[in-house]
Coordinates of C-alpha atoms in Angstrom, one line a residue:
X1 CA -77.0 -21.2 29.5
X2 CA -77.4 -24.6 28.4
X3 CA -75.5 -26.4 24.8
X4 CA -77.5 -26.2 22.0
X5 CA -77.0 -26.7 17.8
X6 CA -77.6 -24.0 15.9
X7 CA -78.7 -24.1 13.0
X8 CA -78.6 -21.4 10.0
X9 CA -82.3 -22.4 9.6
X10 CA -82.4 -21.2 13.4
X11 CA -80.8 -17.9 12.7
X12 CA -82.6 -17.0 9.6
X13 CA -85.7 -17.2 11.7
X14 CA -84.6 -15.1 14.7
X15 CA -82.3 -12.7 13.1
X16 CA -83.1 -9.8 10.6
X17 CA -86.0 -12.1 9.0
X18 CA -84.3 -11.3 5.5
X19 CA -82.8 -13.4 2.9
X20 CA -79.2 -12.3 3.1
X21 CA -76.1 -13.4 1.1
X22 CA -73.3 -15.0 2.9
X23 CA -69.5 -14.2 3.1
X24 CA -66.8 -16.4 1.5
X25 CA -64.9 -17.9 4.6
X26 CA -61.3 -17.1 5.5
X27 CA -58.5 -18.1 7.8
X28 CA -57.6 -14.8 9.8
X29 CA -53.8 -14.1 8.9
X30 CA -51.5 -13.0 11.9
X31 CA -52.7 -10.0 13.9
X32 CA -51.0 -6.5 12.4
X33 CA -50.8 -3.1 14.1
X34 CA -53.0 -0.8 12.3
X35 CA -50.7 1.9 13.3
X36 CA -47.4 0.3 12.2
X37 CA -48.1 -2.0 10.0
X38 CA -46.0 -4.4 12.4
X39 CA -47.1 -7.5 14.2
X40 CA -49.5 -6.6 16.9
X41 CA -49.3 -7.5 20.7
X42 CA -52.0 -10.0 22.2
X43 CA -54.3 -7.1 22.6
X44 CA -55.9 -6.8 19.1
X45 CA -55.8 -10.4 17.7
X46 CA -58.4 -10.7 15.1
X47 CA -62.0 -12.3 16.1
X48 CA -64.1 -15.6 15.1
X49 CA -66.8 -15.2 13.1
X50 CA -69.5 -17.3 13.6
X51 CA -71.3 -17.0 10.6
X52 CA -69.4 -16.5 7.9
X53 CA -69.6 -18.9 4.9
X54 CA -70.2 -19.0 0.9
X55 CA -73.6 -20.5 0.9
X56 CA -76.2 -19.5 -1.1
X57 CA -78.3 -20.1 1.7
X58 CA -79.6 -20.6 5.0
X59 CA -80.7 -24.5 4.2
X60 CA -77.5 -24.9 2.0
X61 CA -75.1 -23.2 5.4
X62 CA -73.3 -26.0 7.6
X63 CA -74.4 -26.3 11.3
X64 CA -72.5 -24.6 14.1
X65 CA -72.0 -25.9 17.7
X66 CA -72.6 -22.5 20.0
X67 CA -73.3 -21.5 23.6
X68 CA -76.1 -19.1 23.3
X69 CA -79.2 -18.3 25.4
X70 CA -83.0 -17.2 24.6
X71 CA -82.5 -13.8 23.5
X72 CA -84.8 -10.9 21.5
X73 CA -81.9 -10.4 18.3
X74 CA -84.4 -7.7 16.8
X75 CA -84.3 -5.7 20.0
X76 CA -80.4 -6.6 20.2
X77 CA -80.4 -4.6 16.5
X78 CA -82.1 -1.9 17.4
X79 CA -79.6 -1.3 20.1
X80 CA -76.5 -1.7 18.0
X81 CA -77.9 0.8 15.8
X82 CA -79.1 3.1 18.4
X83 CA -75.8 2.9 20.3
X84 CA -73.8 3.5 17.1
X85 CA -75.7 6.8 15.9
X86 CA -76.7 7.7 19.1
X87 CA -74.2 7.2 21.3
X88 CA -71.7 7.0 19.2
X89 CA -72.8 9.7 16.9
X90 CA -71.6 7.6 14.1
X91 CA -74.1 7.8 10.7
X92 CA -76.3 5.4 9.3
X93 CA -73.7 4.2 7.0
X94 CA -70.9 3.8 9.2
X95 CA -73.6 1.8 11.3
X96 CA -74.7 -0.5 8.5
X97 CA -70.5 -1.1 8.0
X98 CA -70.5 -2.3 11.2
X99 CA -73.8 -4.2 11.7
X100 CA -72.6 -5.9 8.7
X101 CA -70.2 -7.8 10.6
X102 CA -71.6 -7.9 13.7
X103 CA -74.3 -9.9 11.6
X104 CA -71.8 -12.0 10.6
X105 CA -69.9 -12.6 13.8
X106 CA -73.4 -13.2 16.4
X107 CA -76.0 -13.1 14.4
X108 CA -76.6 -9.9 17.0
X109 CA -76.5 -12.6 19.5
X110 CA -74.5 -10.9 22.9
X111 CA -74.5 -13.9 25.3
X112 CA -73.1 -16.4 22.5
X113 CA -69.6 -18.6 22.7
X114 CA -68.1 -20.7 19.9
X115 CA -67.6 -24.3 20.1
X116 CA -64.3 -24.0 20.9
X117 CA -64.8 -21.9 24.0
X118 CA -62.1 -19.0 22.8
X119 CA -64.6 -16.6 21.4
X120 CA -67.2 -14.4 23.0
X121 CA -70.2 -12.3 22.6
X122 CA -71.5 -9.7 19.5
X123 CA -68.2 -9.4 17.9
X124 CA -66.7 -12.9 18.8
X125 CA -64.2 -11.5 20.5
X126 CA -61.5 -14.1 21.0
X127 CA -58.2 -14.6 23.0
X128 CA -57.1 -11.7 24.5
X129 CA -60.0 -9.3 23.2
X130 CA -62.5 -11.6 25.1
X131 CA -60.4 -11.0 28.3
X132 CA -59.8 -7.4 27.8
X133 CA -63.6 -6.9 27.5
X134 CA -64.0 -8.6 30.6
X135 CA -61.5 -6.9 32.5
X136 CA -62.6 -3.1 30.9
X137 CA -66.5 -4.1 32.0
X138 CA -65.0 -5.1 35.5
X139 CA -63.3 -1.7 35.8
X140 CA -66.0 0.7 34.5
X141 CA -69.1 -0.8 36.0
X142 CA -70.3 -2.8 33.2
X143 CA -71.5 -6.4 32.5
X144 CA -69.8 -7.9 29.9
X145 CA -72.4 -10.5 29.1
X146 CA -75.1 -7.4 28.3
X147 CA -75.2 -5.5 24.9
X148 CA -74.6 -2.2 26.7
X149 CA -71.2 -3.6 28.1
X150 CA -70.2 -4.8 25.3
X151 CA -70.9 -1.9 22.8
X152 CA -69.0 0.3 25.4
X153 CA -65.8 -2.2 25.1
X154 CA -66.3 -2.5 20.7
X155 CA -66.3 2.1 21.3
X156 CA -63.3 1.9 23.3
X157 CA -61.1 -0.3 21.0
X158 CA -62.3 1.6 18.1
X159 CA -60.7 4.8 20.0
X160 CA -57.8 3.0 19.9
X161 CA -57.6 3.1 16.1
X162 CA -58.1 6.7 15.1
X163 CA -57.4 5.9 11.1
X164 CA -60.4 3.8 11.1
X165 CA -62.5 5.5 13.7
X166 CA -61.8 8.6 11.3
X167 CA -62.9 6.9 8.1
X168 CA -66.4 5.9 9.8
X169 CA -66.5 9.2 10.9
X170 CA -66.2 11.0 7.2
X171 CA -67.9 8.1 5.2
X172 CA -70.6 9.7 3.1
X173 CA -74.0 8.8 4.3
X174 CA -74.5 6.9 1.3
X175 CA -75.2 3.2 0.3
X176 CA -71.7 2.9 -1.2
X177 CA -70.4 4.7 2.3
X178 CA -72.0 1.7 3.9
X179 CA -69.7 -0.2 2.0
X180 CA -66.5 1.4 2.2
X181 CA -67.7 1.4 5.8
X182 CA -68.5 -2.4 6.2
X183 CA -65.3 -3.4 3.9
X184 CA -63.1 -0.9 6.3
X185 CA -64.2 -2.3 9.8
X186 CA -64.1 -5.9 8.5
X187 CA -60.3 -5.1 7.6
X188 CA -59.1 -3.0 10.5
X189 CA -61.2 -4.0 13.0
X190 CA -62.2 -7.7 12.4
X191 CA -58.9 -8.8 10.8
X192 CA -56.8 -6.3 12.3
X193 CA -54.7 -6.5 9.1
X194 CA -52.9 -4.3 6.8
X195 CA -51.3 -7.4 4.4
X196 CA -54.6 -9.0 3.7
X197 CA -54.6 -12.0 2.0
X198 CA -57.0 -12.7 -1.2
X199 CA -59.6 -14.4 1.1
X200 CA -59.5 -12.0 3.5
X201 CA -60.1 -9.2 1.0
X202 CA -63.2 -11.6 -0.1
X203 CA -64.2 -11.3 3.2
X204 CA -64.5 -7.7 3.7
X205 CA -66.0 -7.4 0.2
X206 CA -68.8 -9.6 1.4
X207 CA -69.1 -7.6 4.7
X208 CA -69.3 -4.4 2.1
X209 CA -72.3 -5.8 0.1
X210 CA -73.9 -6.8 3.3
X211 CA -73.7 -3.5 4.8
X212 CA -74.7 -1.7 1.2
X213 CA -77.1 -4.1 -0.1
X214 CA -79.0 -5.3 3.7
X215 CA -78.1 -2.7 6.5
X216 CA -77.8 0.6 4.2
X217 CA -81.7 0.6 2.8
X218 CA -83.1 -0.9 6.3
X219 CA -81.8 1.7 8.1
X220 CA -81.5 4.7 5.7
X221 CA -83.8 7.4 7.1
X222 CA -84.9 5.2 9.4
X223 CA -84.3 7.6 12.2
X224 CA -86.4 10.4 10.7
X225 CA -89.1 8.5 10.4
X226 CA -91.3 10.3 12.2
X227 CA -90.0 13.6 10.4
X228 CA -92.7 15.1 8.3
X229 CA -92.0 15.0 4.5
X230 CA -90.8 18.3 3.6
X231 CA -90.0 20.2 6.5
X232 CA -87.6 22.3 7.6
X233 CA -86.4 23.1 10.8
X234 CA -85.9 21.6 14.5
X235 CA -86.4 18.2 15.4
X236 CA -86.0 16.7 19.0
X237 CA -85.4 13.4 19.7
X238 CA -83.7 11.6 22.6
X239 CA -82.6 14.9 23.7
X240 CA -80.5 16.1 20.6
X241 CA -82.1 19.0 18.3
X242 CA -81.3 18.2 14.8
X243 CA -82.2 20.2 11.5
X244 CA -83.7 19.3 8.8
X245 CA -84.3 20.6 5.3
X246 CA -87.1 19.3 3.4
X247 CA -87.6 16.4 5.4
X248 CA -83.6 15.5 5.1
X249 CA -81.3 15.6 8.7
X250 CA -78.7 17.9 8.1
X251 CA -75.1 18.0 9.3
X252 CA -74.0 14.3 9.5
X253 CA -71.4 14.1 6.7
X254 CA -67.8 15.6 6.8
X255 CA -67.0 17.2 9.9
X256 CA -71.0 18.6 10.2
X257 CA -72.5 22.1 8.8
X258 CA -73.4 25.6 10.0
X259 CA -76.8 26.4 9.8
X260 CA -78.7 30.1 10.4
X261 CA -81.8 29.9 12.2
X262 CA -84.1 32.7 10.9
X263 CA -86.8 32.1 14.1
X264 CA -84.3 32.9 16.3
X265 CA -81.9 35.3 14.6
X266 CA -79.0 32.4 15.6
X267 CA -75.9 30.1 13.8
X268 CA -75.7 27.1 14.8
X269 CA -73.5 24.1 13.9
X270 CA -74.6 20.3 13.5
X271 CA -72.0 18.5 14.3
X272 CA -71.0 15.0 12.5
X273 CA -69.7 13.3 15.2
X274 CA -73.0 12.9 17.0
X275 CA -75.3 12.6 13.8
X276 CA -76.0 15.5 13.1
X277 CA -77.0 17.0 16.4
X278 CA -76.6 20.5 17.4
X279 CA -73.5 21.3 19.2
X280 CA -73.9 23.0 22.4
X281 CA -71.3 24.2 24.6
X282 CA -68.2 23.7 21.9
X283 CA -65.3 25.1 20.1
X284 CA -65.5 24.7 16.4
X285 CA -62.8 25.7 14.3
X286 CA -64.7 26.6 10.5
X287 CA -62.4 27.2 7.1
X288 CA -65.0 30.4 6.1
X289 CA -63.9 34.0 6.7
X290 CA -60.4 33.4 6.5
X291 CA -60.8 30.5 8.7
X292 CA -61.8 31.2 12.8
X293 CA -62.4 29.3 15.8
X294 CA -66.1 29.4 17.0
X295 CA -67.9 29.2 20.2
X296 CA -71.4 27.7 20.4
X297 CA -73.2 28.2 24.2
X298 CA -75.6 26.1 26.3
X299 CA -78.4 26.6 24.1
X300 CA -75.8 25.5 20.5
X301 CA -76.2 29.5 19.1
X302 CA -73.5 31.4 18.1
X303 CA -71.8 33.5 20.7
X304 CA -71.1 36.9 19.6
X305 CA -69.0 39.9 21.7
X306 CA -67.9 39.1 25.2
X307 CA -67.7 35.9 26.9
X308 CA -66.6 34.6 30.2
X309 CA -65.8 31.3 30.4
X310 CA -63.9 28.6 32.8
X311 CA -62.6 32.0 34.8
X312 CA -61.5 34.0 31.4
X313 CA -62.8 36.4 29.3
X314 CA -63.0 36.1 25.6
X315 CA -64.3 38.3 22.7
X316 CA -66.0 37.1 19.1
X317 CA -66.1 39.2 16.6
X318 CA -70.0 40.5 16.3
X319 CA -71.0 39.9 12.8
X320 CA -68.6 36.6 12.0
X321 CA -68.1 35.3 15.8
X322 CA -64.2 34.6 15.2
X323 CA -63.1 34.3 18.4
X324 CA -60.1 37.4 18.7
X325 CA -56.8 36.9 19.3
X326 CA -54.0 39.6 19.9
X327 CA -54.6 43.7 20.3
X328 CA -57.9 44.5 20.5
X329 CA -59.8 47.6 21.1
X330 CA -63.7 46.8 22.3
X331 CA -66.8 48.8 22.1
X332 CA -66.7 50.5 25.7
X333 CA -63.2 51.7 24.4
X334 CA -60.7 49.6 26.4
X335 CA -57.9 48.2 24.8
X336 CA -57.1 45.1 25.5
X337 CA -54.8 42.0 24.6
X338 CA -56.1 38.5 24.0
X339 CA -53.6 35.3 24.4
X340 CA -52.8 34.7 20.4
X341 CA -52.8 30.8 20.9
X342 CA -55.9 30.5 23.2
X343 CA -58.0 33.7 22.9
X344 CA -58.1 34.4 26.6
X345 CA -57.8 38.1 28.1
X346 CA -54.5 39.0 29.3
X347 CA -53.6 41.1 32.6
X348 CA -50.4 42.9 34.0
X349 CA -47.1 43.1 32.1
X350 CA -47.3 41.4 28.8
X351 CA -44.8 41.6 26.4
X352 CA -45.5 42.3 22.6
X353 CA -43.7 42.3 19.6
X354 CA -40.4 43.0 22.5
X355 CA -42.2 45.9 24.2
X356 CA -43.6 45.9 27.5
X357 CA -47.2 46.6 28.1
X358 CA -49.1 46.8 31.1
X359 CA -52.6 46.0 31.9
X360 CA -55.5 46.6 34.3
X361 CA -55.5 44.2 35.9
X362 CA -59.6 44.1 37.0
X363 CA -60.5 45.3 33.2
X364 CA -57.7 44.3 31.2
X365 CA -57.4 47.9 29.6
X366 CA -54.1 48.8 28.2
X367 CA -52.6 51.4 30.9
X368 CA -50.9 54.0 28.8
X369 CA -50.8 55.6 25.2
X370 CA -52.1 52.8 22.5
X371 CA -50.7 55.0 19.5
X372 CA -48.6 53.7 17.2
X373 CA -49.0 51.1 13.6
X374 CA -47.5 47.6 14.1
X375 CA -47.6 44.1 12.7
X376 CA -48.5 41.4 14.8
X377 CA -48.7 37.7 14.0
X378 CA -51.8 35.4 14.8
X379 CA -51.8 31.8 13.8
X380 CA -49.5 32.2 11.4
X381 CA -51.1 35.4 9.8
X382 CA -50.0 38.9 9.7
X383 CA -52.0 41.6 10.7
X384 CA -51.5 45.3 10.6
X385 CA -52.7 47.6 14.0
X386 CA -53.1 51.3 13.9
X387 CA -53.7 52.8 17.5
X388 CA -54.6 49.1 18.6
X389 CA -57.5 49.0 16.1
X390 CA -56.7 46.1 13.2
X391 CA -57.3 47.3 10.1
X392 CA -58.3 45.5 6.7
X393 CA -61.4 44.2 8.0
X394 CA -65.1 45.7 8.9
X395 CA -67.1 42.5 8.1
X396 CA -70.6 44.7 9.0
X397 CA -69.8 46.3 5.6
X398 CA -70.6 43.2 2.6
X399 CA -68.7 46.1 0.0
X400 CA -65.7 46.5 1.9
X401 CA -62.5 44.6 0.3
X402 CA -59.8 45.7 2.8
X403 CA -57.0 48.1 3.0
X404 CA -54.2 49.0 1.0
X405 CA -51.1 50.3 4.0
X406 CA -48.3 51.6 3.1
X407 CA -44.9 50.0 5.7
X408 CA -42.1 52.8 6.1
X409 CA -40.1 50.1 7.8
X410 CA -39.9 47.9 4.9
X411 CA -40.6 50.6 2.4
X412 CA -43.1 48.4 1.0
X413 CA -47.1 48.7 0.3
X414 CA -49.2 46.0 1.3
X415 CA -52.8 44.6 0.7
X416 CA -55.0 43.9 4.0
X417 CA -57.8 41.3 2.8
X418 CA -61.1 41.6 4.0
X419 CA -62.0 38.2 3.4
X420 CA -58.8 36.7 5.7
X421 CA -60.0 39.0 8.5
X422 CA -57.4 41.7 7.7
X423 CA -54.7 39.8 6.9
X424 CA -51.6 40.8 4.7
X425 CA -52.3 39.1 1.2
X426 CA -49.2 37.2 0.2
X427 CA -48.9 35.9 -3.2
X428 CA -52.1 37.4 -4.5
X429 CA -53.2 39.8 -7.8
X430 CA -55.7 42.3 -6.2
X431 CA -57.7 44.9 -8.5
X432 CA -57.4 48.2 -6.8
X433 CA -60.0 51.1 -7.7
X434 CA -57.2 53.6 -7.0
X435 CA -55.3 55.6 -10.1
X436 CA -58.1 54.6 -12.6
X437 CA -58.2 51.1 -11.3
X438 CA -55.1 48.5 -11.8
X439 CA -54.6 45.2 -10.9
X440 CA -51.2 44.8 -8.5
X441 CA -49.7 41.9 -7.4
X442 CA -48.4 41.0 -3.9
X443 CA -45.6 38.2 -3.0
X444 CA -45.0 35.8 -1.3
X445 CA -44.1 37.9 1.6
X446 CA -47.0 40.7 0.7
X447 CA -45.2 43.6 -1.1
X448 CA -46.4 44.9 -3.3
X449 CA -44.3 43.6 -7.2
X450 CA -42.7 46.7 -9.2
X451 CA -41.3 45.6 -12.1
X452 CA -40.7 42.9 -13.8
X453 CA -42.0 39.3 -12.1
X454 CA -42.4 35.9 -13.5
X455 CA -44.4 32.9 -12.1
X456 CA -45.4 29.6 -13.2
X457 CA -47.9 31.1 -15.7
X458 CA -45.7 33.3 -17.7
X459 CA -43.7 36.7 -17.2
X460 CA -45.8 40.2 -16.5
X461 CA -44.6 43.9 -15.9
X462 CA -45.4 46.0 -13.1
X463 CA -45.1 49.8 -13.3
X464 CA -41.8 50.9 -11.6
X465 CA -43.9 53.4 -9.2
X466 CA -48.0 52.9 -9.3
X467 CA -47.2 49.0 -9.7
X468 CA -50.2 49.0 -11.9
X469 CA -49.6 45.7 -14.1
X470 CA -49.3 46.5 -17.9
X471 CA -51.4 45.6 -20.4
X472 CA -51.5 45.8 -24.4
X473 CA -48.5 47.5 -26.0
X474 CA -46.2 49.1 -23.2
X475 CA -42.8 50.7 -24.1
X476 CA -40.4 49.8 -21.6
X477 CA -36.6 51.3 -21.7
X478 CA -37.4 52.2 -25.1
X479 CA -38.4 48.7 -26.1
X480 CA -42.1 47.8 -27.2
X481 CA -43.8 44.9 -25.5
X482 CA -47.1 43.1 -25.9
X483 CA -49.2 41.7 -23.2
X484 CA -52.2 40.0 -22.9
X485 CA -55.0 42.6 -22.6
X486 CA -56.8 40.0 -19.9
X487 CA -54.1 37.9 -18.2
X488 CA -51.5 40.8 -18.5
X489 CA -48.6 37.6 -19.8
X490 CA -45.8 38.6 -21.8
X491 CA -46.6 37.8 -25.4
X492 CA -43.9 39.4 -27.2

């Protein structure tokens, strides 16, 4: 690699060959932990841009002395960005965040130094950081000179700050994502600071507008080029399937999205953290139907009924695929009993709810009577268990509500909700179809309210025996009250 000046006239022509604006430079303040807040060890001291001052432009910018060699900076773009997204799984905004900087650092040059010798590669990593990407490369196989080295060290730093790998992970896919995004990475990742000073927050709004105002429309959609305008449906590339609707990739904001598949009569779910790609062979936990844990196979469909897995069996409920925890009772008529914290089938002696149970052990069937109601509690929800059948829940049926269950042990009625898989209703006003039709309440520990109650809203009256809630003018010990026809509140 031989000396060389380079000039900002130099860069504009081998760069991104666009007229961009510069940052406002600033003097990196002392490295803090992003965790703590507290001053950081050697390991994450913050790096040396390259490139970062206030002129208006290239002719205008000052000349910096650099060790670089003859290198294609488009191709080294197009690998930054296909590393982020692809690799990375990271979307286009969270990419144009970071290109942003990178831009700012190397110019998306990968074998560059500073003048002063302390500061390496795309990121100008300096210090410590430069020898810690030289020591990861060494360990893993890499060269730390090459792009894919590097990128593999910038991934496993960023690991090491979840708070910010989690924000470029959620960041809408938007322009002013790209921002939040550029301004983010320049803060946490660049300055490793939580104190910045007023420079340092120009800084990082420079490396916003660079990411929103260069990066974002350059690369927005870029990807999907070669998607048809208007379609819906699978896409492969690089071997990922992705889905799109109407000629827009689905599934790469948030924590992804769940998609039915008509063609094949399948769910899938896209999954954020790799761009939108279909997830295949994962656990997803999803907040509909009460909120379930998932299971998506080789192919990324839904798995449904039995499962065998890693040397246990497993069962997802048919219609909804909520994996089952607890008592069940399957369709050959075994009844069985799943782990409640990790869904696998249980064999021999088990203990539930203090009883002893025994099971087969080569088909897990319960071995003797399974008669008899009981609660039992699954991730923090109750459920109710008639003759090892759950009751409260037959998603196949889209009318079905749940169960109304009457407990002789507490001497208490109880409401099992359809739409939490069967679990007791607490704190809840539930219309009932039964004497006439009433509306009930339920409290914070699911019984059902008889008398009078009073919440945050106002004060309502329960009948003493249906515990229908009263409405219009009620006499109550010989006193006449009004409440609201609608709400059922106390009015007078």
């Amino acid at each position: 690699m031989k000396r060389k000046i380079l000039s900002l006239a130099l860069a504009a022509a081998a760069a991104l060959s666009l007229c961009l604006p510069a940052a406002a430079q600033a003097t990196p303040e002392s490295a803090l932990s992003p965790a703590t807040g507290e001053a950081a060890d050697e390991a994450m001291p913050p790096l040396m841009p390259l490139f970062d001052n206030d002129s208006a432009s290239y002719a205008e910018a000052p000349l910096f002395l650099a060790s670089y060699g003859n290198e294609d900076l488009a191709a080294n773009e197009q690998g930054v960005y296909a590393y982020l997204t692809g690799n990375m799984g990271l979307n286009t905004a969270a990419a144009a965040g970071i290109m942003a900087s990178m831009y700012r650092e190397s110019r998306f040059y990968v074998d560059i130094t500073n003048d002063y010798g302390t500061a390496y590669g795309l990121c100008q990593w300096y210090g410590s950081r430069w020898t810690n990407l030289q020591n990861y490369c060494n360990t893993y196989g890499y060269n730390w000179k090459t792009l894919d080295g590097q990128m593999h060290f910038l991934e496993y730093e960023l690991n090491s700050l979840p708070s910010l790998l989690s924000t470029l992970r959620s960041v809408p896919n938007t322009a002013e994502g790209a921002y939040r995004a550029g301004y983010d990475w320049c803060q946490y990742y660049e300055l490793v600071t939580y104190n910045p000073s007023q420079s340092d927050r120009d800084r990082c709004d420079s490396r916003g507008v660079l990411a929103r105002d260069t990066f974002w429309p350059k690369y927005a959609n870029s990807g999907d080029a070669d998607v048809p305008a208007g379609y819906t449906g699978w896409f492969s590339r690089d071997g990922r399937d992705y889905w799109y609707e109407n000629g827009v990739r689905q599934g790469t904001t948030g924590r992804g999205k769940e998609i039915y598949d008509p063609a094949s009569d399948g769910w899938y779910w896209l999954d954020a953290v790799q761009g939108g790609a279909k997830a295949v062979n994962k656990d997803v936990y999803q907040d509909t139907n009460g909120g379930k844990w998932v299971r998506y196979d080789a192919n990324g469909r839904m798995v449904k009924g039995e499962n065998f897995q890693n040397g246990s069996w497993y069962y997802f409920e048919p219609v909804t695929g909520a994996m089952v925890k607890g008592p069940w009772t399957l369709p050959d008529g075994r009844h069985v009993y799943y782990d409640p914290q990790y869904g696998t089938m249980c064999y021999g002696q088990v203990w539930i709810n203090g009883l002893s149970y025994t099971f087969d052990w080569l088909d897990g069937d319960l071995t003797g009577s399974a008669a008899g109601s009981f609660w039992f509690t699954v991730d923090g929800a109750q459920y109710w268990y008639e003759n090892w059948v759950r009751q409260g829940w037959n998603p196949a049926d889209p009318n079905y509500r749940g169960k109304e269950i009457y407990d002789p042990a507490s001497n208490a009625w109880y409401w099992l909700d359809n739409v939490q898989q069967g679990a007791k209703a607490v704190s809840k006003d539930v219309y009932l179809d039964v004497d006439g039709g009433k509306w009930v309440r339920y409290d914070a520990l699911g019984r059902m309210v008889k008398g009078w109650n009073s919440s945050s809203a106002g004060t309502c009256y329960f009948d003493p025996l249906t515990g229908a809630m009263a409405h219009g003018p009620v006499w109550i010990n010989g006193i006449l009250y009004q409440f609201d026809w609608n709400t059922g509140l106390l009015l007078s």
